Short mmCIF file of C-alpha atoms in Angstrom, two decimals:
data_model
loop_
_atom_site.label_atom_id
_atom_site.label_comp_id
_atom_site.label_asym_id
_atom_site.label_seq_id
_atom_site.Cartn_x
_atom_site.Cartn_y
_atom_site.Cartn_z
CA MET A 1 0.03 -0.01 0.01
CA SER A 2 1.56 3.21 -1.11
CA THR A 3 1.08 6.50 0.45
CA SER A 4 1.30 9.71 -1.40
CA ALA A 5 2.77 12.74 0.30
CA THR A 6 0.45 15.72 0.28
CA THR A 7 1.89 19.13 0.43
CA PRO A 8 -0.22 21.79 2.13
CA THR A 9 -1.52 24.51 -0.19
CA THR A 10 -0.78 28.01 0.73
CA THR A 11 -2.59 31.11 -0.48
CA THR A 12 -0.10 33.68 -1.67
CA ILE A 13 -1.11 37.25 -1.59
CA PRO A 14 0.11 39.21 -4.66
CA PRO A 15 2.49 42.06 -3.98
CA GLY A 16 0.75 45.34 -3.26
CA SER A 17 -2.50 43.61 -2.29
CA MET A 18 -3.95 43.34 1.23
CA SER A 19 -5.85 40.61 3.01
CA LEU A 20 -9.48 41.02 4.12
CA ARG A 21 -8.30 41.49 7.72
CA GLY A 22 -5.80 44.11 6.57
CA HIS A 23 -8.60 45.94 4.68
CA LEU A 24 -10.80 45.89 7.78
CA THR A 25 -7.99 47.15 9.96
CA GLU A 26 -7.26 49.94 7.57
CA LEU A 27 -10.88 50.87 7.32
CA ARG A 28 -11.16 51.02 11.11
CA ASN A 29 -8.14 53.20 11.35
CA ARG A 30 -9.42 55.57 8.65
CA ILE A 31 -12.79 55.80 10.37
CA LEU A 32 -11.17 56.56 13.82
CA ARG A 33 -8.98 59.22 12.22
CA SER A 34 -12.05 60.73 10.53
CA LEU A 35 -13.84 60.84 13.84
CA ALA A 36 -10.89 62.58 15.39
CA TRP A 37 -10.91 65.19 12.62
CA LEU A 38 -14.62 65.72 13.31
CA VAL A 39 -13.98 66.20 16.99
CA VAL A 40 -11.22 68.73 16.32
CA GLY A 41 -13.51 70.58 13.85
CA GLY A 42 -16.29 70.49 16.33
CA VAL A 43 -14.21 71.98 19.14
CA LEU A 44 -13.04 74.75 16.89
CA ALA A 45 -16.52 75.49 15.63
CA LEU A 46 -18.02 75.43 19.13
CA SER A 47 -15.33 77.82 20.39
CA GLN A 48 -16.41 80.29 17.72
CA TRP A 49 -20.16 79.73 17.83
CA GLN A 50 -20.99 83.40 18.30
CA LEU A 51 -19.06 84.35 15.21
CA LEU A 52 -20.79 81.57 13.24
CA PHE A 53 -24.20 82.83 14.39
CA GLU A 54 -23.40 86.39 13.50
CA TRP A 55 -22.24 85.28 10.07
CA LEU A 56 -25.37 83.16 9.36
CA GLN A 57 -27.74 85.91 10.59
CA ALA A 58 -25.97 88.67 8.69
CA PRO A 59 -28.27 88.44 5.62
CA PHE A 60 -31.37 88.63 7.80
CA ILE A 61 -29.99 91.65 9.77
CA ALA A 62 -29.22 93.44 6.53
CA ALA A 63 -32.75 92.77 5.23
CA GLN A 64 -34.26 93.72 8.62
CA ALA A 65 -32.57 97.09 8.51
CA ALA A 66 -34.72 98.11 5.45
CA LEU A 67 -37.94 97.54 7.54
CA PRO A 68 -39.44 99.61 10.36
CA GLU A 69 -37.91 98.91 13.72
CA GLY A 70 -39.36 95.82 15.36
CA MET A 71 -41.12 94.67 12.18
CA ALA A 72 -39.15 91.39 11.89
CA GLU A 73 -37.40 89.47 14.61
CA ILE A 74 -35.65 86.09 14.97
CA VAL A 75 -36.75 84.21 18.13
CA THR A 76 -36.68 80.80 19.68
CA ARG A 77 -39.83 79.10 20.82
CA GLN A 78 -38.19 76.62 23.18
CA ALA A 79 -36.29 77.17 26.46
CA GLN A 80 -33.43 75.02 25.16
CA GLY A 81 -33.74 76.31 21.59
CA GLY A 82 -30.64 78.46 21.67
CA LEU A 83 -28.46 75.68 23.08
CA VAL A 84 -29.80 73.17 20.51
CA GLN A 85 -29.05 75.49 17.62
CA VAL A 86 -25.59 76.19 18.92
CA PHE A 87 -24.78 72.54 18.74
CA ARG A 88 -26.38 72.15 15.40
CA VAL A 89 -24.34 74.97 13.95
CA ALA A 90 -21.20 73.60 15.59
CA THR A 91 -21.91 70.16 14.10
CA ALA A 92 -22.29 71.62 10.58
CA GLY A 93 -19.11 73.65 11.17
CA ALA A 94 -17.26 70.55 12.21
CA VAL A 95 -18.15 68.76 8.96
CA VAL A 96 -17.13 71.77 6.89
CA LEU A 97 -13.85 72.23 8.70
CA ALA A 98 -12.99 68.54 8.69
CA SER A 99 -14.18 67.87 5.08
CA PRO A 100 -10.79 68.26 3.37
CA PHE A 101 -9.26 65.74 5.84
CA LEU A 102 -12.28 63.40 5.48
CA VAL A 103 -11.81 63.39 1.76
CA LEU A 104 -8.07 62.61 2.19
CA GLU A 105 -8.85 59.72 4.50
CA ALA A 106 -11.41 58.32 2.03
CA TRP A 107 -8.96 58.75 -0.83
CA GLY A 108 -6.19 57.05 1.17
CA PHE A 109 -8.46 53.98 1.67
CA VAL A 110 -9.71 53.80 -1.97
CA ALA A 111 -6.57 54.81 -3.92
CA PRO A 112 -4.55 51.54 -3.44
CA GLY A 113 -7.33 49.58 -5.26
CA LEU A 114 -7.22 51.73 -8.34
CA THR A 115 -5.07 51.58 -11.39
CA GLN A 116 -2.41 54.28 -12.00
CA ALA A 117 -4.59 55.94 -14.59
CA GLU A 118 -7.60 55.90 -12.32
CA ARG A 119 -5.58 57.37 -9.44
CA ARG A 120 -4.27 60.18 -11.70
CA PHE A 121 -7.80 60.89 -12.94
CA ALA A 122 -9.53 60.87 -9.53
CA GLY A 123 -6.64 62.85 -7.95
CA SER A 124 -7.14 65.50 -10.60
CA ILE A 125 -10.83 65.98 -9.97
CA LEU A 126 -10.89 65.82 -6.17
CA PRO A 127 -9.69 69.49 -5.78
CA ALA A 128 -12.43 70.53 -8.28
CA VAL A 129 -15.07 68.72 -6.23
CA MET A 130 -14.05 70.54 -3.03
CA LEU A 131 -13.73 73.94 -4.75
CA LEU A 132 -17.10 73.59 -6.49
CA PHE A 133 -18.88 72.55 -3.35
CA PHE A 134 -17.61 75.52 -1.33
CA GLY A 135 -18.22 77.71 -4.37
CA GLY A 136 -21.82 76.59 -4.40
CA CYS A 137 -22.19 77.30 -0.71
CA ALA A 138 -20.59 80.71 -1.16
CA PHE A 139 -22.89 81.46 -4.10
CA ALA A 140 -25.99 80.56 -2.05
CA TYR A 141 -24.92 82.68 0.89
CA TYR A 142 -23.54 85.79 -0.82
CA VAL A 143 -25.50 85.91 -4.08
CA LEU A 144 -28.74 84.02 -3.75
CA PHE A 145 -29.86 84.25 -0.15
CA PRO A 146 -29.58 88.09 0.52
CA PRO A 147 -32.06 89.15 -2.18
CA MET A 148 -34.24 86.14 -1.30
CA VAL A 149 -34.58 87.05 2.30
CA ARG A 150 -35.06 90.78 1.44
CA PHE A 151 -37.93 89.82 -0.80
CA MET A 152 -39.55 87.52 1.78
CA LEU A 153 -39.38 90.05 4.56
CA ALA A 154 -40.63 92.95 2.37
CA PHE A 155 -43.47 90.91 1.03
CA ASN A 156 -44.49 89.69 4.53
CA ALA A 157 -44.49 93.30 5.69
CA GLN A 158 -47.36 93.95 3.40
CA VAL A 159 -49.33 91.07 4.84
CA VAL A 160 -48.67 91.08 8.57
CA THR A 161 -47.69 93.79 11.09
CA MET A 162 -45.05 91.72 12.86
CA GLN A 163 -42.84 88.92 11.62
CA VAL A 164 -41.65 86.43 14.25
CA ILE A 165 -39.24 83.92 12.63
CA ASP A 166 -38.06 80.83 14.58
CA ILE A 167 -34.23 80.62 14.57
CA ALA A 168 -34.48 76.86 13.85
CA GLU A 169 -36.42 77.48 10.65
CA TYR A 170 -34.16 80.30 9.59
CA LEU A 171 -30.97 78.26 10.14
CA ALA A 172 -32.52 75.25 8.35
CA LEU A 173 -33.39 77.45 5.39
CA ILE A 174 -29.99 78.98 4.94
CA THR A 175 -27.98 75.78 5.61
CA ASN A 176 -30.26 73.68 3.30
CA LEU A 177 -29.92 76.25 0.57
CA MET A 178 -26.14 76.26 0.89
CA ILE A 179 -25.91 72.43 0.87
CA ALA A 180 -28.26 72.21 -2.12
CA LEU A 181 -26.23 74.61 -4.17
CA GLY A 182 -22.96 72.97 -3.07
CA VAL A 183 -24.27 69.64 -4.40
CA ALA A 184 -25.72 71.22 -7.52
CA PHE A 185 -22.32 72.74 -8.34
CA GLN A 186 -20.99 69.14 -8.69
CA ILE A 187 -22.99 68.71 -11.96
CA PRO A 188 -20.06 69.71 -14.18
CA VAL A 189 -17.73 67.28 -12.38
CA VAL A 190 -20.16 64.38 -12.80
CA THR A 191 -20.64 65.32 -16.41
CA PHE A 192 -16.89 65.37 -17.02
CA VAL A 193 -16.46 61.97 -15.43
CA LEU A 194 -19.31 60.41 -17.46
CA ALA A 195 -17.91 61.93 -20.70
CA ARG A 196 -14.38 60.66 -19.95
CA ILE A 197 -15.61 57.05 -19.56
CA GLY A 198 -17.78 57.37 -22.67
CA LEU A 199 -21.30 57.20 -21.13
CA ILE A 200 -22.44 60.59 -22.46
CA THR A 201 -21.38 63.17 -25.05
CA ASN A 202 -22.03 66.87 -25.39
CA ARG A 203 -24.44 66.16 -28.21
CA THR A 204 -26.42 63.93 -25.81
CA LEU A 205 -26.75 66.84 -23.44
CA ILE A 206 -27.70 69.30 -26.13
CA GLY A 207 -30.62 66.98 -26.95
CA PHE A 208 -31.84 67.38 -23.36
CA ARG A 209 -31.64 71.20 -23.30
CA ARG A 210 -35.44 71.68 -23.13
CA HIS A 211 -35.65 69.12 -20.38
CA ALA A 212 -32.88 70.97 -18.47
CA ILE A 213 -34.87 74.22 -18.54
CA VAL A 214 -37.88 72.46 -17.09
CA GLY A 215 -35.72 70.65 -14.58
CA ALA A 216 -34.07 73.73 -13.41
CA ALA A 217 -37.43 75.43 -12.85
CA VAL A 218 -38.80 72.35 -10.99
CA LEU A 219 -35.65 72.06 -8.80
CA ALA A 220 -35.74 75.80 -8.04
CA ALA A 221 -39.40 75.44 -6.97
CA ILE A 222 -38.48 72.55 -4.63
CA ILE A 223 -35.45 74.31 -3.04
CA THR A 224 -36.95 77.78 -2.64
CA PRO A 225 -39.13 78.16 0.43
CA THR A 226 -41.74 80.39 -1.27
CA PRO A 227 -43.49 79.84 -4.63
CA ASP A 228 -42.91 83.36 -5.89
CA ALA A 229 -41.44 83.80 -9.39
CA PHE A 230 -38.66 86.07 -8.23
CA ASN A 231 -36.90 83.57 -5.89
CA MET A 232 -37.52 80.68 -8.31
CA THR A 233 -35.98 82.61 -11.20
CA LEU A 234 -33.10 83.70 -9.00
CA LEU A 235 -32.20 80.02 -8.41
CA ALA A 236 -33.30 78.53 -11.77
CA LEU A 237 -30.95 80.72 -13.86
CA PRO A 238 -27.71 79.51 -12.20
CA LEU A 239 -28.94 75.96 -12.27
CA TYR A 240 -29.51 76.22 -15.97
CA LEU A 241 -26.15 77.89 -16.43
CA LEU A 242 -24.59 74.86 -14.75
CA PHE A 243 -26.20 72.68 -17.43
CA GLU A 244 -24.69 74.81 -20.23
CA ILE A 245 -21.27 74.64 -18.50
CA SER A 246 -21.73 70.87 -18.33
CA VAL A 247 -22.22 70.74 -22.12
CA LEU A 248 -18.79 72.41 -22.59
CA VAL A 249 -17.29 70.19 -19.88
CA ALA A 250 -18.64 67.06 -21.63
CA TRP A 251 -16.99 68.19 -24.83
CA LEU A 252 -13.70 68.64 -23.06
CA GLY A 253 -13.97 65.30 -21.31
CA GLN A 254 -14.69 63.31 -24.44
CA GLN A 255 -11.56 64.74 -26.15
CA ARG A 256 -9.45 62.61 -23.87
CA PRO A 257 -11.18 59.30 -23.03
CA MET A 258 -9.78 57.62 -19.94
CA ARG A 259 -7.39 54.73 -20.61
CA THR A 260 -6.32 52.14 -18.16
#
């Protein structure tokens, strides 16, 4: 009776790759570091909460100055309302302050699994993503919101003798508008990526121009808090302009299709 020697099979991990346990450990470390960045951002934002509140209320105060004294006021309807809003603003500030580091942590986790061409491509558009998001937030705060709040307060003054606005509703309005525009400003980046990988072309987008006009109007109606044509037009125009920019960006993207 002959016996055959069996050699144990070993699983070799290709160079540059990582085991499942290694991936989970790396993910845990990235999450812990991200949480640490959020804590640091939260502490910094909380230490400057008064400055943040003054900045967020500045458009309202400017619009309030055009009305008779005492015609419009921001109040809180709850005993703990002020404290709650301070922590909400500090949380939003923490995310904003930590966002560049959060993106770097996410990139550090994903990048090793990409090809060299994909890493170059993604690394080139990440700065544009961050700049466009903050640009959209700045556009909402400095360009869109001031005339919007002026119009709302002036119109309300013709209807009521006193405007009492809850601070929670006001902060939700301005922060939601900033986030919405920050996300909307990513449209050219998404278009560029889709054009580079060959899913769309500028001619495809041109064919949807009429749909874009309707879509911009509908999205403006959803985002704006009042159904008046002034605020809707004020938001719909830049949204449609983003579409036209995307047509140009798609043309640029399809000139150099991504190669692996």
